[in-house]
Amino acid sequence: MARAYFAALILLSGLAMSVAFAGDGADAPGPTWAQLDNNQREVLNPLAKEWDNLRPWQREKMLDIARDYPKMDSEKQARVQKRLKSWSRMTPFEREKARKRHEKFRALPESEKEELRKKWREYRSLPESRREALRRENPDIYGTSKDQ
Amino acid sequence: MGFEMRQEKDTAKEIIGYLDESLEQLDSRIAVKLADARNRAVSAFSARTAGSHDADHSVVRLFNDYIYNHRALVSTAMVCSTAFIAFMVTQQFSGQELLEQSDAFLLGSELPPEAFLDKGFYAWLEHTSQH
């Protein structure tokens, strides 16, 4: 009984260590398009032509998206497919900004979220010239207190 | 079966008789030592063959002895096990939260990533909040 107990403890320790040290493949070049499995290719299809030109860190981020994709409902999945290409072209700085603001958005009450969604729809319905004018009049807000 | 048992008892009595005869010829000090050893052996035997309550105590004693003799190793193993279990528990409770912080959920959000980066949209929000 003592031996079984000892073996169980060793196994648990080994599992804990393997979990702690697993998954750190940041230095790996990342798989080529041909090396992706069918599920990954299906999710990342909008990026098929440019995949092999993506940097390793970009591929890694896209593979994270492919991993989480099955956990989403179909409406969200459709949005992901539509936005993959533009997302892959954003700089790391832009993506990080988007993540931070998305986190703040997620923390808002539902009424405020709905208000923002409504404002976004209104903004998108403006002519491009009006939107461009608004962009010009707004100072560069990256790194200002609005980001806090 | 009864006959065999009687035979064994008779044999045992005979052996005891021979031992008792020899004992009288032994030095008294040796006899005392033998008696003492016999008493210890009988006590140990009684403890082993006692009822389930005593058997449990001997198992616990064995376990305690093992733990005591390997206390450093057991302590390390228990710390690792606790850490592993804590990790698994936190993963279970925080998995959904981490999932919704992922890039996939950002892309699937009702507000696209561009909304969070478009300076014109922020200007529009300021304009519309003032009216």
mmCIF file of C-alpha atoms in Angstrom:
data_model
loop_
_atom_site.group_PDB
_atom_site.id
_atom_site.type_symbol
_atom_site.label_atom_id
_atom_site.label_comp_id
_atom_site.label_asym_id
_atom_site.label_seq_id
_atom_site.Cartn_x
_atom_site.Cartn_y
_atom_site.Cartn_z
ATOM 1 C CA MET A 1 0.000 0.000 0.000
ATOM 2 C CA ALA A 2 2.884 2.305 0.796
ATOM 3 C CA ARG A 3 4.438 1.537 -2.597
ATOM 4 C CA ALA A 4 1.179 2.359 -4.372
ATOM 5 C CA TYR A 5 0.907 5.602 -2.448
ATOM 6 C CA PHE A 6 4.495 6.490 -3.318
ATOM 7 C CA ALA A 7 3.953 5.689 -7.008
ATOM 8 C CA ALA A 8 0.824 7.836 -7.093
ATOM 9 C CA LEU A 9 2.693 10.770 -5.597
ATOM 10 C CA ILE A 10 5.541 10.443 -8.113
ATOM 11 C CA LEU A 11 3.022 10.324 -10.966
ATOM 12 C CA LEU A 12 1.231 13.423 -9.722
ATOM 13 C CA SER A 13 4.538 15.257 -9.381
ATOM 14 C CA GLY A 14 5.529 14.299 -12.904
ATOM 15 C CA LEU A 15 2.208 15.478 -14.283
ATOM 16 C CA ALA A 16 2.509 18.781 -12.487
ATOM 17 C CA MET A 17 5.985 19.357 -13.886
ATOM 18 C CA SER A 18 4.977 18.437 -17.414
ATOM 19 C CA VAL A 19 2.091 20.885 -17.268
ATOM 20 C CA ALA A 20 4.382 23.593 -15.910
ATOM 21 C CA PHE A 21 6.949 23.229 -18.644
ATOM 22 C CA ALA A 22 4.689 22.348 -21.557
ATOM 23 C CA GLY A 23 3.689 24.529 -24.476
ATOM 24 C CA ASP A 24 6.525 26.998 -24.628
ATOM 25 C CA GLY A 25 7.058 26.805 -28.400
ATOM 26 C CA ALA A 26 7.533 30.490 -28.992
ATOM 27 C CA ASP A 27 10.860 29.953 -30.743
ATOM 28 C CA ALA A 28 9.541 27.357 -33.190
ATOM 29 C CA PRO A 29 8.962 28.598 -36.785
ATOM 30 C CA GLY A 30 5.387 27.364 -36.772
ATOM 31 C CA PRO A 31 3.748 24.920 -39.167
ATOM 32 C CA THR A 32 3.430 25.636 -42.857
ATOM 33 C CA TRP A 33 0.007 25.622 -44.475
ATOM 34 C CA ALA A 34 0.592 22.061 -45.677
ATOM 35 C CA GLN A 35 1.367 20.974 -42.130
ATOM 36 C CA LEU A 36 -1.917 22.212 -40.686
ATOM 37 C CA ASP A 37 -4.636 19.698 -40.072
ATOM 38 C CA ASN A 38 -7.981 19.887 -41.853
ATOM 39 C CA ASN A 39 -9.775 21.586 -38.992
ATOM 40 C CA GLN A 40 -7.138 24.289 -38.732
ATOM 41 C CA ARG A 41 -7.190 24.875 -42.478
ATOM 42 C CA GLU A 42 -10.932 25.160 -42.446
ATOM 43 C CA VAL A 43 -10.854 27.835 -39.758
ATOM 44 C CA LEU A 44 -7.881 29.691 -41.167
ATOM 45 C CA ASN A 45 -8.960 29.421 -44.794
ATOM 46 C CA PRO A 46 -9.101 33.231 -45.305
ATOM 47 C CA LEU A 47 -5.355 33.230 -44.666
ATOM 48 C CA ALA A 48 -4.508 30.319 -46.969
ATOM 49 C CA LYS A 49 -2.626 32.373 -49.526
ATOM 50 C CA GLU A 50 -0.578 34.373 -47.090
ATOM 51 C CA TRP A 51 -0.074 31.783 -44.324
ATOM 52 C CA ASP A 52 3.436 30.754 -45.368
ATOM 53 C CA ASN A 53 4.478 34.407 -45.395
ATOM 54 C CA LEU A 54 3.274 35.055 -41.853
ATOM 55 C CA ARG A 55 5.860 35.443 -39.140
ATOM 56 C CA PRO A 56 6.090 32.642 -36.544
ATOM 57 C CA TRP A 57 4.398 34.758 -33.879
ATOM 58 C CA GLN A 58 1.565 35.575 -36.270
ATOM 59 C CA ARG A 59 1.039 31.919 -37.056
ATOM 60 C CA GLU A 60 1.049 31.125 -33.366
ATOM 61 C CA LYS A 61 -1.668 33.685 -32.690
ATOM 62 C CA MET A 62 -3.772 32.398 -35.558
ATOM 63 C CA LEU A 63 -3.405 28.846 -34.321
ATOM 64 C CA ASP A 64 -4.665 29.993 -30.915
ATOM 65 C CA ILE A 65 -7.734 31.346 -32.669
ATOM 66 C CA ALA A 66 -8.212 28.049 -34.508
ATOM 67 C CA ARG A 67 -7.980 26.239 -31.193
ATOM 68 C CA ASP A 68 -10.725 28.332 -29.588
ATOM 69 C CA TYR A 69 -12.915 28.516 -32.695
ATOM 70 C CA PRO A 70 -14.877 25.278 -32.015
ATOM 71 C CA LYS A 71 -15.889 26.614 -28.608
ATOM 72 C CA MET A 72 -17.878 29.477 -30.145
ATOM 73 C CA ASP A 73 -21.391 29.591 -31.534
ATOM 74 C CA SER A 74 -21.946 29.824 -35.270
ATOM 75 C CA GLU A 75 -22.618 33.558 -35.271
ATOM 76 C CA LYS A 76 -19.307 34.303 -33.610
ATOM 77 C CA GLN A 77 -17.546 31.837 -35.870
ATOM 78 C CA ALA A 78 -18.852 33.672 -38.927
ATOM 79 C CA ARG A 79 -17.509 36.949 -37.566
ATOM 80 C CA VAL A 80 -14.125 35.375 -36.880
ATOM 81 C CA GLN A 81 -13.887 34.143 -40.460
ATOM 82 C CA LYS A 82 -14.766 37.565 -41.776
ATOM 83 C CA ARG A 83 -12.256 39.412 -39.614
ATOM 84 C CA LEU A 84 -9.293 37.043 -39.723
ATOM 85 C CA LYS A 85 -7.548 38.682 -42.607
ATOM 86 C CA SER A 86 -7.633 42.212 -41.257
ATOM 87 C CA TRP A 87 -6.616 40.930 -37.820
ATOM 88 C CA SER A 88 -3.602 39.110 -39.244
ATOM 89 C CA ARG A 89 -2.445 42.357 -40.850
ATOM 90 C CA MET A 90 -2.567 44.425 -37.681
ATOM 91 C CA THR A 91 0.660 45.173 -35.875
ATOM 92 C CA PRO A 92 1.299 43.674 -32.433
ATOM 93 C CA PHE A 93 0.822 47.159 -30.993
ATOM 94 C CA GLU A 94 -2.603 47.509 -32.575
ATOM 95 C CA ARG A 95 -3.655 44.043 -31.468
ATOM 96 C CA GLU A 96 -2.582 44.707 -27.907
ATOM 97 C CA LYS A 97 -4.545 47.953 -27.883
ATOM 98 C CA ALA A 98 -7.573 46.178 -29.231
ATOM 99 C CA ARG A 99 -7.255 43.469 -26.562
ATOM 100 C CA LYS A 100 -7.050 45.986 -23.730
ATOM 101 C CA ARG A 101 -10.046 47.944 -24.925
ATOM 102 C CA HIS A 102 -12.010 44.793 -25.574
ATOM 103 C CA GLU A 103 -11.385 43.804 -21.968
ATOM 104 C CA LYS A 104 -12.786 47.129 -20.807
ATOM 105 C CA PHE A 105 -15.732 46.664 -23.112
ATOM 106 C CA ARG A 106 -16.407 43.211 -21.670
ATOM 107 C CA ALA A 107 -16.458 44.677 -18.174
ATOM 108 C CA LEU A 108 -19.198 47.194 -19.033
ATOM 109 C CA PRO A 109 -22.828 46.672 -18.029
ATOM 110 C CA GLU A 110 -24.965 45.242 -20.801
ATOM 111 C CA SER A 111 -26.812 48.538 -21.315
ATOM 112 C CA GLU A 112 -23.574 50.401 -21.987
ATOM 113 C CA LYS A 113 -22.352 47.660 -24.295
ATOM 114 C CA GLU A 114 -25.548 47.920 -26.274
ATOM 115 C CA GLU A 115 -25.148 51.704 -26.420
ATOM 116 C CA LEU A 116 -21.635 51.334 -27.848
ATOM 117 C CA ARG A 117 -22.810 48.813 -30.407
ATOM 118 C CA LYS A 118 -25.498 51.257 -31.465
ATOM 119 C CA LYS A 119 -22.972 54.085 -31.761
ATOM 120 C CA TRP A 120 -20.728 51.880 -33.861
ATOM 121 C CA ARG A 121 -23.565 51.125 -36.249
ATOM 122 C CA GLU A 122 -24.307 54.829 -36.505
ATOM 123 C CA TYR A 123 -20.657 55.614 -37.117
ATOM 124 C CA ARG A 124 -20.411 52.969 -39.835
ATOM 125 C CA SER A 125 -23.417 54.425 -41.562
ATOM 126 C CA LEU A 126 -21.651 57.800 -41.942
ATOM 127 C CA PRO A 127 -20.025 58.562 -45.256
ATOM 128 C CA GLU A 128 -16.342 57.694 -45.441
ATOM 129 C CA SER A 129 -15.491 61.363 -45.865
ATOM 130 C CA ARG A 130 -17.178 62.204 -42.565
ATOM 131 C CA ARG A 131 -15.416 59.372 -40.806
ATOM 132 C CA GLU A 132 -12.093 60.514 -42.231
ATOM 133 C CA ALA A 133 -12.752 64.020 -40.969
ATOM 134 C CA LEU A 134 -13.490 62.675 -37.516
ATOM 135 C CA ARG A 135 -10.233 60.754 -37.545
ATOM 136 C CA ARG A 136 -8.316 63.862 -38.497
ATOM 137 C CA GLU A 137 -9.816 65.991 -35.797
ATOM 138 C CA ASN A 138 -9.153 63.465 -33.073
ATOM 139 C CA PRO A 139 -5.621 63.637 -31.682
ATOM 140 C CA ASP A 140 -3.604 60.450 -31.521
ATOM 141 C CA ILE A 141 -5.267 58.741 -28.568
ATOM 142 C CA TYR A 142 -2.743 55.922 -28.247
ATOM 143 C CA GLY A 143 -0.944 56.244 -24.943
ATOM 144 C CA THR A 144 -3.285 58.952 -23.623
ATOM 145 C CA SER A 145 -5.405 58.741 -20.531
ATOM 146 C CA LYS A 146 -8.266 57.384 -22.667
ATOM 147 C CA ASP A 147 -6.392 54.142 -22.840
ATOM 148 C CA GLN A 148 -6.208 53.736 -19.062
ATOM 149 C CA MET B 1 -8.429 -34.192 12.216
ATOM 150 C CA GLY B 2 -8.977 -34.504 15.988
ATOM 151 C CA PHE B 3 -6.449 -37.336 16.224
ATOM 152 C CA GLU B 4 -3.799 -35.223 14.385
ATOM 153 C CA MET B 5 -4.347 -32.301 16.702
ATOM 154 C CA ARG B 6 -3.974 -34.557 19.740
ATOM 155 C CA GLN B 7 -0.757 -35.908 18.291
ATOM 156 C CA GLU B 8 0.588 -32.381 17.739
ATOM 157 C CA LYS B 9 -0.285 -31.407 21.312
ATOM 158 C CA ASP B 10 1.405 -34.491 22.686
ATOM 159 C CA THR B 11 4.503 -33.753 20.644
ATOM 160 C CA ALA B 12 4.513 -30.172 21.871
ATOM 161 C CA LYS B 13 4.197 -31.294 25.484
ATOM 162 C CA GLU B 14 7.076 -33.694 24.994
ATOM 163 C CA ILE B 15 9.249 -30.930 23.582
ATOM 164 C CA ILE B 16 8.299 -28.654 26.461
ATOM 165 C CA GLY B 17 9.230 -31.392 28.892
ATOM 166 C CA TYR B 18 12.667 -31.822 27.314
ATOM 167 C CA LEU B 19 13.179 -28.027 27.358
ATOM 168 C CA ASP B 20 12.175 -27.793 31.008
ATOM 169 C CA GLU B 21 14.666 -30.515 31.907
ATOM 170 C CA SER B 22 17.425 -28.699 30.053
ATOM 171 C CA LEU B 23 16.403 -25.429 31.659
ATOM 172 C CA GLU B 24 17.194 -26.766 35.100
ATOM 173 C CA GLN B 25 20.746 -27.388 33.987
ATOM 174 C CA LEU B 26 21.201 -23.916 32.568
ATOM 175 C CA ASP B 27 22.974 -21.056 34.258
ATOM 176 C CA SER B 28 20.402 -18.875 36.063
ATOM 177 C CA ARG B 29 21.406 -15.755 34.183
ATOM 178 C CA ILE B 30 20.870 -17.429 30.847
ATOM 179 C CA ALA B 31 17.559 -18.781 32.033
ATOM 180 C CA VAL B 32 16.421 -15.264 32.949
ATOM 181 C CA LYS B 33 17.431 -13.979 29.509
ATOM 182 C CA LEU B 34 15.576 -16.794 27.825
ATOM 183 C CA ALA B 35 12.479 -16.107 29.900
ATOM 184 C CA ASP B 36 12.623 -12.446 29.006
ATOM 185 C CA ALA B 37 12.987 -13.178 25.291
ATOM 186 C CA ARG B 38 10.103 -15.618 25.501
ATOM 187 C CA ASN B 39 7.872 -13.021 27.118
ATOM 188 C CA ARG B 40 8.686 -10.478 24.413
ATOM 189 C CA ALA B 41 7.998 -12.984 21.664
ATOM 190 C CA VAL B 42 4.690 -13.958 23.228
ATOM 191 C CA SER B 43 3.671 -10.310 23.554
ATOM 192 C CA ALA B 44 4.548 -9.601 19.913
ATOM 193 C CA PHE B 45 2.686 -12.708 18.788
ATOM 194 C CA SER B 46 -0.355 -11.732 20.816
ATOM 195 C CA ALA B 47 -0.324 -8.271 19.297
ATOM 196 C CA ARG B 48 -0.183 -9.726 15.769
ATOM 197 C CA THR B 49 -2.937 -12.229 16.275
ATOM 198 C CA ALA B 50 -5.272 -9.989 18.275
ATOM 199 C CA GLY B 51 -8.704 -8.795 16.899
ATOM 200 C CA SER B 52 -9.297 -6.308 14.040
ATOM 201 C CA HIS B 53 -8.918 -3.273 16.315
ATOM 202 C CA ASP B 54 -5.312 -4.171 17.086
ATOM 203 C CA ALA B 55 -4.618 -5.084 13.446
ATOM 204 C CA ASP B 56 -5.684 -1.611 12.385
ATOM 205 C CA HIS B 57 -3.334 -0.096 14.916
ATOM 206 C CA SER B 58 -0.402 -2.096 13.535
ATOM 207 C CA VAL B 59 -1.191 -0.929 9.994
ATOM 208 C CA VAL B 60 -1.338 2.659 11.162
ATOM 209 C CA ARG B 61 1.899 2.145 13.042
ATOM 210 C CA LEU B 62 3.578 0.779 9.914
ATOM 211 C CA PHE B 63 2.278 3.717 7.910
ATOM 212 C CA ASN B 64 3.460 6.214 10.496
ATOM 213 C CA ASP B 65 6.881 4.576 10.607
ATOM 214 C CA TYR B 66 7.146 4.807 6.821
ATOM 215 C CA ILE B 67 6.161 8.456 6.794
ATOM 216 C CA TYR B 68 8.584 9.279 9.570
ATOM 217 C CA ASN B 69 11.496 7.514 7.884
ATOM 218 C CA HIS B 70 10.814 9.224 4.532
ATOM 219 C CA ARG B 71 9.444 12.515 5.787
ATOM 220 C CA ALA B 72 11.480 14.768 3.478
ATOM 221 C CA LEU B 73 10.390 12.886 0.382
ATOM 222 C CA VAL B 74 6.790 12.632 1.494
ATOM 223 C CA SER B 75 6.679 16.359 2.312
ATOM 224 C CA THR B 76 8.026 17.257 -1.144
ATOM 225 C CA ALA B 77 5.597 14.932 -2.835
ATOM 226 C CA MET B 78 2.663 16.365 -0.888
ATOM 227 C CA VAL B 79 3.632 19.943 -1.804
ATOM 228 C CA CYS B 80 3.843 18.979 -5.491
ATOM 229 C CA SER B 81 0.534 17.177 -5.323
ATOM 230 C CA THR B 82 -1.139 20.146 -3.667
ATOM 231 C CA ALA B 83 0.261 22.494 -6.283
ATOM 232 C CA PHE B 84 -0.964 20.233 -9.056
ATOM 233 C CA ILE B 85 -4.425 19.928 -7.582
ATOM 234 C CA ALA B 86 -4.604 23.692 -7.039
ATOM 235 C CA PHE B 87 -3.580 24.215 -10.654
ATOM 236 C CA MET B 88 -6.252 21.858 -11.929
ATOM 237 C CA VAL B 89 -8.920 23.486 -9.777
ATOM 238 C CA THR B 90 -8.022 26.998 -10.880
ATOM 239 C CA GLN B 91 -7.965 25.873 -14.495
ATOM 240 C CA GLN B 92 -11.454 24.510 -14.125
ATOM 241 C CA PHE B 93 -12.819 27.679 -12.596
ATOM 242 C CA SER B 94 -10.911 30.187 -14.707
ATOM 243 C CA GLY B 95 -11.012 28.352 -18.026
ATOM 244 C CA GLN B 96 -14.132 30.072 -19.261
ATOM 245 C CA GLU B 97 -12.885 33.502 -18.223
ATOM 246 C CA LEU B 98 -9.572 32.958 -20.026
ATOM 247 C CA LEU B 99 -11.424 31.694 -23.071
ATOM 248 C CA GLU B 100 -13.464 34.880 -23.347
ATOM 249 C CA GLN B 101 -10.287 36.931 -23.143
ATOM 250 C CA SER B 102 -8.838 35.120 -26.133
ATOM 251 C CA ASP B 103 -8.292 36.631 -29.560
ATOM 252 C CA ALA B 104 -10.933 34.345 -31.007
ATOM 253 C CA PHE B 105 -13.616 35.880 -28.802
ATOM 254 C CA LEU B 106 -12.338 39.345 -29.580
ATOM 255 C CA LEU B 107 -12.789 38.624 -33.270
ATOM 256 C CA GLY B 108 -16.203 37.101 -32.624
ATOM 257 C CA SER B 109 -17.368 40.061 -30.553
ATOM 258 C CA GLU B 110 -20.270 42.195 -31.714
ATOM 259 C CA LEU B 111 -17.813 45.068 -31.906
ATOM 260 C CA PRO B 112 -15.015 44.330 -34.368
ATOM 261 C CA PRO B 113 -11.357 44.985 -33.521
ATOM 262 C CA GLU B 114 -11.433 48.055 -35.758
ATOM 263 C CA ALA B 115 -13.965 49.691 -33.437
ATOM 264 C CA PHE B 116 -11.416 49.632 -30.675
ATOM 265 C CA LEU B 117 -8.744 51.240 -32.852
ATOM 266 C CA ASP B 118 -10.652 53.721 -34.981
ATOM 267 C CA LYS B 119 -9.876 57.264 -33.833
ATOM 268 C CA GLY B 120 -12.855 58.528 -35.775
ATOM 269 C CA PHE B 121 -15.187 56.302 -33.738
ATOM 270 C CA TYR B 122 -13.848 57.752 -30.487
ATOM 271 C CA ALA B 123 -14.380 61.249 -31.891
ATOM 272 C CA TRP B 124 -17.927 60.238 -32.832
ATOM 273 C CA LEU B 125 -18.547 59.012 -29.292
ATOM 274 C CA GLU B 126 -17.390 62.358 -27.921
ATOM 275 C CA HIS B 127 -19.525 64.272 -30.368
ATOM 276 C CA THR B 128 -22.669 62.298 -29.653
ATOM 277 C CA SER B 129 -22.170 62.363 -25.884
ATOM 278 C CA GLN B 130 -22.079 66.166 -25.919
ATOM 279 C CA HIS B 131 -25.486 66.381 -27.626
#
